[in-house]
Coordinates of C-alpha atoms and ligand atoms in Angstrom, one line a residue:
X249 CA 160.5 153.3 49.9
X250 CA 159.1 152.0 53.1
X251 CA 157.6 148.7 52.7
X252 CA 154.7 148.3 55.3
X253 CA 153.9 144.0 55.2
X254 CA 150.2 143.9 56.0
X255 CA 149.9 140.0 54.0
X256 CA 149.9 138.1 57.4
X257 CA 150.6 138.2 61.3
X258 CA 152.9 135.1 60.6
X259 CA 155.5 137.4 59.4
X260 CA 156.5 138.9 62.7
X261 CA 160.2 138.8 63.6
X262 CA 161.0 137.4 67.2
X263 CA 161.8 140.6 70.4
X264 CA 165.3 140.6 71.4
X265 CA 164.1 139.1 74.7
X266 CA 162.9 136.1 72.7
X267 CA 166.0 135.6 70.7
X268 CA 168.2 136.2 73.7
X269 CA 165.8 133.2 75.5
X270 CA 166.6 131.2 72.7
X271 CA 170.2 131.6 72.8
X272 CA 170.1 130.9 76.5
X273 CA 167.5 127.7 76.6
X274 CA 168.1 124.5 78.5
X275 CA 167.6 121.8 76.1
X276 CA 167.7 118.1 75.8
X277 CA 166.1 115.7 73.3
X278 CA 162.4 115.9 73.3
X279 CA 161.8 112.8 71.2
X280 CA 163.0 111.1 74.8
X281 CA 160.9 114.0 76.7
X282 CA 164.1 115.6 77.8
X283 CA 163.9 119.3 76.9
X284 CA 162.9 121.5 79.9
X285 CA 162.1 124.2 78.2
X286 CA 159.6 122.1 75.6
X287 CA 157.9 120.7 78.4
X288 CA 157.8 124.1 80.3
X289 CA 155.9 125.5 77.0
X290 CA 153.7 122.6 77.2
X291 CA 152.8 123.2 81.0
X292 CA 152.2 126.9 80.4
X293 CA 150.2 126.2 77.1
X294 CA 148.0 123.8 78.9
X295 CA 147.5 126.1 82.2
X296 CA 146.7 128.4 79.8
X297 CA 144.2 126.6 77.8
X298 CA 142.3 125.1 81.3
X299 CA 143.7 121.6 80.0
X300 CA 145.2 118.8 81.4
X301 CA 148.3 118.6 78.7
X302 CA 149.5 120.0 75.8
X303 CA 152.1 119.0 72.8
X304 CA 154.6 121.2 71.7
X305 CA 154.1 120.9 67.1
X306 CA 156.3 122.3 64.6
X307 CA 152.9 124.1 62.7
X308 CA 149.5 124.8 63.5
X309 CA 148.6 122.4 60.1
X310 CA 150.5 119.9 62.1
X311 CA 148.4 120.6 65.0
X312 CA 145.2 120.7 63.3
X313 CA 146.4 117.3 61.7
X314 CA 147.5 115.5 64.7
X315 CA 144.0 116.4 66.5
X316 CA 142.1 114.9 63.8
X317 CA 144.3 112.3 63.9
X318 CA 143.6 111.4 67.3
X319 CA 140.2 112.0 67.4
X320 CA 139.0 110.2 64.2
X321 CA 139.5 106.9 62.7
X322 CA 139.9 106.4 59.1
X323 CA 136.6 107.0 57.1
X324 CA 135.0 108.8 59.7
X325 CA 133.1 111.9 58.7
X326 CA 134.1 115.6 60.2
X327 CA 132.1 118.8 60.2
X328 CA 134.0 122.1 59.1
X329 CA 132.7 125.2 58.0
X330 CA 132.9 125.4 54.4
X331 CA 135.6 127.8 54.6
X332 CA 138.0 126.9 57.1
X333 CA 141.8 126.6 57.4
X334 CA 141.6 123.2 58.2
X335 CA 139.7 122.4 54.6
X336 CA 140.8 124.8 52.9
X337 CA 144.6 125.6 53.1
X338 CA 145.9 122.3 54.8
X339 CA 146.5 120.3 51.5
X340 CA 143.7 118.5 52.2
X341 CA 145.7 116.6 54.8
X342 CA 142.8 115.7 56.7
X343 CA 141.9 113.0 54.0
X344 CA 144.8 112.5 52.5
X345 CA 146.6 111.7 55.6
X346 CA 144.1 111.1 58.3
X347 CA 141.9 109.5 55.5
X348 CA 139.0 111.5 56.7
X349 CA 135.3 112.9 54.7
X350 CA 134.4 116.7 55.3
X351 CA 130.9 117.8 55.8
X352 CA 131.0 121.2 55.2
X353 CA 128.8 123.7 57.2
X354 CA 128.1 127.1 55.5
X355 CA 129.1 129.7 58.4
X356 CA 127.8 133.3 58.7
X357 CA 130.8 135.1 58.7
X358 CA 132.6 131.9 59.8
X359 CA 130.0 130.6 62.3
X360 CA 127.3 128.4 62.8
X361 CA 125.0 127.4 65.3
X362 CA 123.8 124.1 67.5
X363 CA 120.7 123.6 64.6
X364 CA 123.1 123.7 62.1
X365 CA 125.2 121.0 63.6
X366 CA 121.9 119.2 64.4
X367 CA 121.1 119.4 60.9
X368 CA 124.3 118.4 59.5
X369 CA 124.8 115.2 61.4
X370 CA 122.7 112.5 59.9
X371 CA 120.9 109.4 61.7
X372 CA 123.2 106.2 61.5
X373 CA 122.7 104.4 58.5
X374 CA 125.1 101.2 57.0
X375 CA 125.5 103.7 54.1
X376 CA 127.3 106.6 55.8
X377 CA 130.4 107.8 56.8
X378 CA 130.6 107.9 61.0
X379 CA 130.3 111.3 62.0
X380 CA 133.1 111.8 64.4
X381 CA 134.8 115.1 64.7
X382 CA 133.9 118.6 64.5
X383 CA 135.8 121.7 64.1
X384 CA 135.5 124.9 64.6
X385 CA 137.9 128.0 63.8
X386 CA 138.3 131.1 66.9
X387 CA 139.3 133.5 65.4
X388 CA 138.2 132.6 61.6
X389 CA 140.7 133.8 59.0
X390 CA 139.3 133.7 55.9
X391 CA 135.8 135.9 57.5
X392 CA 138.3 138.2 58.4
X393 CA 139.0 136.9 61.7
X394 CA 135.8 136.7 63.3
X395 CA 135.2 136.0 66.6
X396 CA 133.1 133.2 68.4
X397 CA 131.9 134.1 72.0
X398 CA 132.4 131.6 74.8
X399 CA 128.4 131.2 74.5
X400 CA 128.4 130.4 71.5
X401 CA 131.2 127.7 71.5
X402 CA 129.3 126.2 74.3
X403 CA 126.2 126.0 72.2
X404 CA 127.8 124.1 69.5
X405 CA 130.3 121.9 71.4
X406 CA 127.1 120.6 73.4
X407 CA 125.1 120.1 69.8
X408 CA 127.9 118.0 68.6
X409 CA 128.6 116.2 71.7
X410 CA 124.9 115.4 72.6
X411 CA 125.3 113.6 68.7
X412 CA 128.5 111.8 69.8
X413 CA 130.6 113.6 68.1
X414 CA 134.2 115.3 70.0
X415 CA 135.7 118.7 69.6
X416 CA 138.2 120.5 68.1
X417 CA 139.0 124.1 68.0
X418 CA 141.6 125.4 65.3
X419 CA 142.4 128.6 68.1
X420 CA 145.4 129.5 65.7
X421 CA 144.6 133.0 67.0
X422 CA 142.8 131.9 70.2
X423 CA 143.9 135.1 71.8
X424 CA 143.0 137.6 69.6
X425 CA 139.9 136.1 70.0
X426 CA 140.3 136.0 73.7
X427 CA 141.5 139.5 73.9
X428 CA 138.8 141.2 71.9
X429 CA 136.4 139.7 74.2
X430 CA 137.8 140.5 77.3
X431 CA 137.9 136.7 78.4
X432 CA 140.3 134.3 78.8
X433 CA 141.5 131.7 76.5
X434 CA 140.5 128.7 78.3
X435 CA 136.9 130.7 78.8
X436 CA 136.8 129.7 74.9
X437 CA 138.8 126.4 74.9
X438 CA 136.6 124.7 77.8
X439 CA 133.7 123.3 76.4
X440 CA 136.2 122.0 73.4
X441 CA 138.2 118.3 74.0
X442 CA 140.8 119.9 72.1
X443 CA 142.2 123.7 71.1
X444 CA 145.8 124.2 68.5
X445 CA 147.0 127.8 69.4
X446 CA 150.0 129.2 67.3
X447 CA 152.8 131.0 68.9
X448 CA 154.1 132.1 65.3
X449 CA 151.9 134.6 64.8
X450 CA 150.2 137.3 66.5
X451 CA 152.7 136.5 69.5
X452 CA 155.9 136.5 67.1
X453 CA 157.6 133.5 67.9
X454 CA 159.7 132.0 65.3
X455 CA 158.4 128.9 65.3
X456 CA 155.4 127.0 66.5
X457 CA 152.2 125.5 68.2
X458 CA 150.5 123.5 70.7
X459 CA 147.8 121.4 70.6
X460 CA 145.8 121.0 74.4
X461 CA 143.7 118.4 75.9
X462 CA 143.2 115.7 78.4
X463 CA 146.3 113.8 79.4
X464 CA 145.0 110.5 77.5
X465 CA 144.2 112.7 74.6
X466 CA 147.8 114.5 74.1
X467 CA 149.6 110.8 75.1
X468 CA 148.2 109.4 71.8
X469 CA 148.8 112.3 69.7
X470 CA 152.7 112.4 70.6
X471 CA 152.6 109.0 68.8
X472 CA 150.9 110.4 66.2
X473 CA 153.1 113.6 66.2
X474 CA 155.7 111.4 65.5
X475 CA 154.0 109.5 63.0
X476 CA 154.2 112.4 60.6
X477 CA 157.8 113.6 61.6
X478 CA 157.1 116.3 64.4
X479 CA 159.3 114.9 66.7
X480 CA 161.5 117.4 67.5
X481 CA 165.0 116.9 69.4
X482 CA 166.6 119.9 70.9
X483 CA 163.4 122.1 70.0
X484 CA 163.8 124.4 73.6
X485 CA 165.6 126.6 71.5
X486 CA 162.5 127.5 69.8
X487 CA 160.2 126.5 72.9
X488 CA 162.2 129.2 74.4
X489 CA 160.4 132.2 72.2
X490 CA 156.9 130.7 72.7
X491 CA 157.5 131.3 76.6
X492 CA 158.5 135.2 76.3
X493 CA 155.5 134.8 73.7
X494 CA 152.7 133.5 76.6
X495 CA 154.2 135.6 78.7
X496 CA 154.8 139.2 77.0
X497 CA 152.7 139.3 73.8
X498 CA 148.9 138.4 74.7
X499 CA 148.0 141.6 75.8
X500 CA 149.7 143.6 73.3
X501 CA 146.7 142.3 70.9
X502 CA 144.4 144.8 71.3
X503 CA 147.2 147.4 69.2
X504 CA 146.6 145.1 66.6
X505 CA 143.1 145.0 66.9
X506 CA 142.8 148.9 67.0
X507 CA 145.1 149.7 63.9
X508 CA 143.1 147.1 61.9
X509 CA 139.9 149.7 62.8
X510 CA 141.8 152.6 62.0
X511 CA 142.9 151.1 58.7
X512 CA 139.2 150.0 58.0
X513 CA 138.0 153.1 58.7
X514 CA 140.7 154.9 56.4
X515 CA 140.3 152.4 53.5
X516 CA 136.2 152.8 53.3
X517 CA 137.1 156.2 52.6
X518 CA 139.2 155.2 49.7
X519 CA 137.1 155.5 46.5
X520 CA 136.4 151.4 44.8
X521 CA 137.3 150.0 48.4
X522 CA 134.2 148.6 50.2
X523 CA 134.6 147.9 53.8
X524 CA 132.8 147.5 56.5
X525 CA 134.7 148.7 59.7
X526 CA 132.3 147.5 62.1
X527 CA 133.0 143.8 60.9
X528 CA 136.6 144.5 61.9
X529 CA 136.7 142.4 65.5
X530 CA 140.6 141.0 65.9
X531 CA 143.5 142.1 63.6
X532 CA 141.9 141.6 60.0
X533 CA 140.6 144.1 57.4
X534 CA 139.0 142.7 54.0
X535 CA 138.4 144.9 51.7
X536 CA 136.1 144.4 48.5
X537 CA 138.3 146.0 45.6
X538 CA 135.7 145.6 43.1
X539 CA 134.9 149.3 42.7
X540 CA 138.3 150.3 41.5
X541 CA 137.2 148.3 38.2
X542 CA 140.3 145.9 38.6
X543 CA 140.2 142.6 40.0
X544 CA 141.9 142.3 43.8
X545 CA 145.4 140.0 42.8
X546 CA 145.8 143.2 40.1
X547 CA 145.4 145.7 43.2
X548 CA 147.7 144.3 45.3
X549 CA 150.2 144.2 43.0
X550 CA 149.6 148.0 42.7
X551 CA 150.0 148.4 46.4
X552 CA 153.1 146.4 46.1
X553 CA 154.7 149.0 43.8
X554 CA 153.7 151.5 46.5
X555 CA 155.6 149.2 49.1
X556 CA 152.2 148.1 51.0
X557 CA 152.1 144.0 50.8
X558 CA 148.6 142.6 51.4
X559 CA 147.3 139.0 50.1
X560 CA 144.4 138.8 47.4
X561 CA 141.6 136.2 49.0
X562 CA 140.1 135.6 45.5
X563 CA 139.4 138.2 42.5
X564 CA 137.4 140.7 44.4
X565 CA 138.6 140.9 48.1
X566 CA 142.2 141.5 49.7
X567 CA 143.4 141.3 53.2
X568 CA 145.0 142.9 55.2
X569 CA 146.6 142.1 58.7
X570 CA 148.1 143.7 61.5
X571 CA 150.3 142.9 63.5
X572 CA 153.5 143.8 66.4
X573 CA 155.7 145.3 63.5
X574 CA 153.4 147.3 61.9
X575 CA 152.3 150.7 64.7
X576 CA 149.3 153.3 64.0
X577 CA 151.9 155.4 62.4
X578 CA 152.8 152.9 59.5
X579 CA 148.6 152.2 59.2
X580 CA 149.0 155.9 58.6
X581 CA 151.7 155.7 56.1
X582 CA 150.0 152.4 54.3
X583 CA 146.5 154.2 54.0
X584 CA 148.4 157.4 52.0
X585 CA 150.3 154.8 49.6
X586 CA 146.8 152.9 49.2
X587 CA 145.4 156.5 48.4
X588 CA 148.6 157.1 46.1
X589 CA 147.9 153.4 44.0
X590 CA 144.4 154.3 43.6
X591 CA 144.5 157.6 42.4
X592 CA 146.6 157.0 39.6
X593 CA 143.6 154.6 37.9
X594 CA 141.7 157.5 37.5
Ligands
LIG104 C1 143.1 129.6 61.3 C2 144.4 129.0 61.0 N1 144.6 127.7 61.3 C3 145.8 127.1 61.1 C4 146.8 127.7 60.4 C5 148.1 126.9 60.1 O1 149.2 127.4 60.8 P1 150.7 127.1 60.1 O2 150.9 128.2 59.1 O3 151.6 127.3 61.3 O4 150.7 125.7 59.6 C6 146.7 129.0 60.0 C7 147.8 129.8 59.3 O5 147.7 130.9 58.9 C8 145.4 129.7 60.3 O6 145.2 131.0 59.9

């Protein structure tokens, strides 16, 4: 049986040209800042990015971590929307490494806007938590990987800015945002004071992400990248892939971002699926399962028995992702197993 893995884009396999960059790399020990090819990827990430420097991290949790490591000091309050990575599915490192409080922000479809920042940042008093940090999540995963213009990251960077506050982005998937728009990367990542991109998984590096800002900013989280163990030694071997990444997988997006339409618009015709294909902006499809009368981690157990792997969100909507190893004709040939599963609950 074919098996078709929709569950993430973090499961793509490195090119050959990446592995045979890999097996070619210059290396030395980056701890001592002595691997060329690290501090290549950390060149290209920041040109990239529009900033000054950038720090090569094993994850983008560590990434996210390190930034609000940098940025914050212990006790200090940070805005997130109420469902993002960063509070949601980084073990909570935020506070129970960076020692920090969440404010949350309830996003619409995984935004916000300046007012609600406004609103969320209250007036100094000797009771509160400083507000210090806030984040925000281009694209947003668990909205289906919504997209946030360059506008509108302008609008809210300046709300929280005018308060005091700095700015992180968690860009994970920066340029499926980026590419879905039309802009650049570092269109989105400029009115930010920092931006963690992931090589490891639209762009199918092994291994990887980088975390951009000013020079003084990325000089004090290397120390804290070290802090938590991401000091890396001989790491151009992976560096290596995140190069042939930059360089030969950002443009490619947009296949990704057209088979997740043509799966959304085959599973809304899929009877007890509820989707809404016109939602579908970058390389996600949720799907409310509901109307098959069983619960979503029951469906995609179903699906897996049909060899199409998706991830259950909660108990009434799964996602699915697409990504470099998955073309239009395996969409095809995961929308007639879906078909397959269903039928046989009526
Ligand atoms: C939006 C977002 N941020 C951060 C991460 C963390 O990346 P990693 O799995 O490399 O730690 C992910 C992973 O899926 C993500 O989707």
């Amino acid at each position: 049986m074919q098996r078709i893995d929709l569950r993430s884009d973090t499961v793509t396999t490195p090119t050959e040209e990446m592995r045979r960059a890999m097996a070619a790399a210059e290396v030395g020990d980056d701890v001592y800042g002595e691997d060329p090819t690290v501090l290549r990827l950390e060149e290209a990430a920041a040109e990239r990015m529009g900033k000054e420097a950038a720090l090569f991290v094993p994850s983008g949790t560590m990434g996210n971590l390190v930034a609000v490591l940098t940025h914050t000091t212990r006790g200090d309050e940070i805005l997130l929307e109420a469902e993002s990575h960063i509070y949601d599915y980084e073990v909570g490192g935020l506070s129970a490494v960076a020692g920090a409080v969440p404010r949350l922000i309830e996003g619409r479809r995984g935004k916000f806007g300046p007012d609600d920042v406004r609103a969320a940042v209250r007036a100094p008093n000797i009771h509160f938590p400083r507000p210090s940090l806030l984040c925000i999540e281009n694209t947003h995963n668990r909205a289906g990987g919504t997209v946030w213009t360059p506008e509108e990251v302008r609008a809210v960077a300046r709300a929280a800015q005018d308060l005091g506050l700095r700015v992180h982005m968690d860009g994970a998937r920066i340029f499926n945002a980026a590419v879905a728009l039309g802009c650049s990367a570092a269109e989105l990542a400029a009115p930010v004071d920092s931006v963690m991109f992931c090589i490891s998984k639209g762009l199918g590096a092994p291994v990887g992400s980088l975390l951009c800002g000013s020079r003084e900013f990325i000089l004090a989280a290397r120390k804290n990248r070290k802090m938590v163990g991401g000091g890396m030694r001989q790491a151009g071997v992976i560096a290596a892939a995140g190069l042939v990444a930059l360089d030969t997988m950002v443009e490619r997006l947009a296949e990704d971002h057209e088979n997740a339409r043509r799966l959304a618009e085959g599973l809304s015709s899929i009877p007890g699926f509820r989707v809404e294909p016109e939602a579908v902006q970058t390389n996600m499809v949720m799907a409310d399962v509901t109307g098959t009368g069983r619960d979503a981690p029951t469906v995609v157990a179903m699906l897996a028995d049909e060899g199409v792997l998706a991830n259950a969100m909660d108990s009434r909507v799964v996602r699915f992702v697409t990504h470099k190893d998955v073309s239009a004709a395996d969409i095809d040939a995961a929308l007639a197993a879906i078909g397959r599963a269903v039928a046989t609950l009526r």
